[in-house]
PQR file with spaces between the fields and no chain letter, atoms N, CA, C, O and H, PARSE charges and radii, in Angstrom:
ATOM       1  N    MET     1       0.851   -1.198    0.000 -0.4000 1.5000
ATOM       2  CA   MET     1       0.000    0.000    0.000 -0.0000 2.0000
ATOM       3  C    MET     1       0.886    1.248    0.000  0.5500 1.7000
ATOM       4  O    MET     1       0.682    2.171   -0.788 -0.5500 1.4000
ATOM       5  N    ILE     2       1.869    1.256    0.897 -0.4000 1.5000
ATOM       6  CA   ILE     2       2.755    2.426    0.957 -0.0000 2.0000
ATOM       7  C    ILE     2       3.413    2.643   -0.406  0.5500 1.7000
ATOM       8  O    ILE     2       3.560    3.778   -0.860 -0.5500 1.4000
ATOM       9  H    ILE     2       2.035    0.506    1.537  0.4000 1.0000
ATOM      10  N    TYR     3       3.808    1.536   -1.059 -0.4000 1.5000
ATOM      11  CA   TYR     3       4.465    1.674   -2.362 -0.0000 2.0000
ATOM      12  C    TYR     3       3.527    2.361   -3.345  0.5500 1.7000
ATOM      13  O    TYR     3       3.951    3.224   -4.114 -0.5500 1.4000
ATOM      14  H    TYR     3       3.688    0.614   -0.690  0.4000 1.0000
ATOM      15  N    ASP     4       2.245    1.977   -3.320 -0.4000 1.5000
ATOM      16  CA   ASP     4       1.287    2.593   -4.252 -0.0000 2.0000
ATOM      17  C    ASP     4       1.199    4.095   -3.984  0.5500 1.7000
ATOM      18  O    ASP     4       1.201    4.897   -4.917 -0.5500 1.4000
ATOM      19  H    ASP     4       1.900    1.276   -2.695  0.4000 1.0000
ATOM      20  N    VAL     5       1.122    4.467   -2.718 -0.4000 1.5000
ATOM      21  CA   VAL     5       1.022    5.895   -2.388 -0.0000 2.0000
ATOM      22  C    VAL     5       2.258    6.628   -2.891  0.5500 1.7000
ATOM      23  O    VAL     5       2.148    7.699   -3.487 -0.5500 1.4000
ATOM      24  H    VAL     5       1.120    3.814   -1.960  0.4000 1.0000
ATOM      25  N    THR     6       3.422    6.059   -2.655 -0.4000 1.5000
ATOM      26  CA   THR     6       4.656    6.709   -3.110 -0.0000 2.0000
ATOM      27  C    THR     6       4.651    6.850   -4.624  0.5500 1.7000
ATOM      28  O    THR     6       5.075    7.873   -5.161 -0.5500 1.4000
ATOM      29  H    THR     6       3.511    5.189   -2.170  0.4000 1.0000
ATOM      30  N    MET     7       4.169    5.818   -5.310 -0.4000 1.5000
ATOM      31  CA   MET     7       4.132    5.874   -6.777 -0.0000 2.0000
ATOM      32  C    MET     7       3.235    7.021   -7.234  0.5500 1.7000
ATOM      33  O    MET     7       3.572    7.744   -8.172 -0.5500 1.4000
ATOM      34  H    MET     7       3.825    4.987   -4.874  0.4000 1.0000
ATOM      35  N    ILE     8       2.100    7.185   -6.573 -0.4000 1.5000
ATOM      36  CA   ILE     8       1.187    8.276   -6.949 -0.0000 2.0000
ATOM      37  C    ILE     8       1.860    9.622   -6.690  0.5500 1.7000
ATOM      38  O    ILE     8       1.768   10.534   -7.511 -0.5500 1.4000
ATOM      39  H    ILE     8       1.827    6.598   -5.811  0.4000 1.0000
ATOM      40  N    ILE     9       2.530    9.743   -5.557 -0.4000 1.5000
ATOM      41  CA   ILE     9       3.199   11.013   -5.236 -0.0000 2.0000
ATOM      42  C    ILE     9       4.251   11.314   -6.297  0.5500 1.7000
ATOM      43  O    ILE     9       4.354   12.450   -6.761 -0.5500 1.4000
ATOM      44  H    ILE     9       2.604    9.002   -4.890  0.4000 1.0000
ATOM      45  N    GLU    10       5.025   10.319   -6.681 -0.4000 1.5000
ATOM      46  CA   GLU    10       6.062   10.547   -7.698 -0.0000 2.0000
ATOM      47  C    GLU    10       5.407   10.983   -9.002  0.5500 1.7000
ATOM      48  O    GLU    10       5.901   11.893   -9.669 -0.5500 1.4000
ATOM      49  H    GLU    10       4.941    9.397   -6.304  0.4000 1.0000
ATOM      50  N    ALA    11       4.313   10.349   -9.366 -0.4000 1.5000
ATOM      51  CA   ALA    11       3.620   10.707  -10.614 -0.0000 2.0000
ATOM      52  C    ALA    11       3.175   12.166  -10.538  0.5500 1.7000
ATOM      53  O    ALA    11       3.281   12.897  -11.524 -0.5500 1.4000
ATOM      54  H    ALA    11       3.913    9.611   -8.825  0.4000 1.0000
ATOM      55  N    LYS    12       2.681   12.592   -9.385 -0.4000 1.5000
ATOM      56  CA   LYS    12       2.235   13.987   -9.249 -0.0000 2.0000
ATOM      57  C    LYS    12       3.429   14.919   -9.432  0.5500 1.7000
ATOM      58  O    LYS    12       3.327   15.921  -10.141 -0.5500 1.4000
ATOM      59  H    LYS    12       2.595   11.999   -8.585  0.4000 1.0000
ATOM      60  N    ASP    13       4.559   14.602   -8.802 -0.4000 1.5000
ATOM      61  CA   ASP    13       5.746   15.448   -8.925 -0.0000 2.0000
ATOM      62  C    ASP    13       6.172   15.519  -10.388  0.5500 1.7000
ATOM      63  O    ASP    13       6.473   16.598  -10.898 -0.5500 1.4000
ATOM      64  H    ASP    13       4.642   13.789   -8.226  0.4000 1.0000
ATOM      65  N    ASN    14       6.198   14.368  -11.067 -0.4000 1.5000
ATOM      66  CA   ASN    14       6.612   14.358  -12.471 -0.0000 2.0000
ATOM      67  C    ASN    14       5.643   15.194  -13.297  0.5500 1.7000
ATOM      68  O    ASN    14       6.067   15.918  -14.198 -0.5500 1.4000
ATOM      69  H    ASN    14       5.954   13.491  -10.653  0.4000 1.0000
ATOM      70  N    TYR    15       4.362   15.106  -13.007 -0.4000 1.5000
ATOM      71  CA   TYR    15       3.369   15.880  -13.766 -0.0000 2.0000
ATOM      72  C    TYR    15       3.618   17.374  -13.572  0.5500 1.7000
ATOM      73  O    TYR    15       3.556   18.156  -14.521 -0.5500 1.4000
ATOM      74  H    TYR    15       4.018   14.518  -12.275  0.4000 1.0000
ATOM      75  N    ARG    16       3.897   17.749  -12.344 -0.4000 1.5000
ATOM      76  CA   ARG    16       4.146   19.172  -12.065 -0.0000 2.0000
ATOM      77  C    ARG    16       5.383   19.632  -12.840  0.5500 1.7000
ATOM      78  O    ARG    16       5.387   20.719  -13.419 -0.5500 1.4000
ATOM      79  H    ARG    16       3.948   17.114  -11.573  0.4000 1.0000
ATOM      80  N    GLU    17       6.424   18.810  -12.850 -0.4000 1.5000
ATOM      81  CA   GLU    17       7.650   19.189  -13.567 -0.0000 2.0000
ATOM      82  C    GLU    17       7.349   19.344  -15.055  0.5500 1.7000
ATOM      83  O    GLU    17       7.837   20.270  -15.702 -0.5500 1.4000
ATOM      84  H    GLU    17       6.421   17.928  -12.380  0.4000 1.0000
ATOM      85  N    CYS    18       6.537   18.425  -15.594 -0.4000 1.5000
ATOM      86  CA   CYS    18       6.205   18.495  -17.028 -0.0000 2.0000
ATOM      87  C    CYS    18       5.479   19.809  -17.305  0.5500 1.7000
ATOM      88  O    CYS    18       5.796   20.509  -18.266 -0.5500 1.4000
ATOM      89  H    CYS    18       6.140   17.672  -15.068  0.4000 1.0000
ATOM      90  N    VAL    19       4.520   20.135  -16.473 -0.4000 1.5000
ATOM      91  CA   VAL    19       3.738   21.368  -16.688 -0.0000 2.0000
ATOM      92  C    VAL    19       4.631   22.566  -16.351  0.5500 1.7000
ATOM      93  O    VAL    19       4.194   23.712  -16.455 -0.5500 1.4000
ATOM      94  H    VAL    19       4.262   19.566  -15.691  0.4000 1.0000
């Protein structure tokens, strides 16, 4: 579960960097 949360957080960070 923790891994899934971390994966989502990383995806959000990457999305912000892209934008």
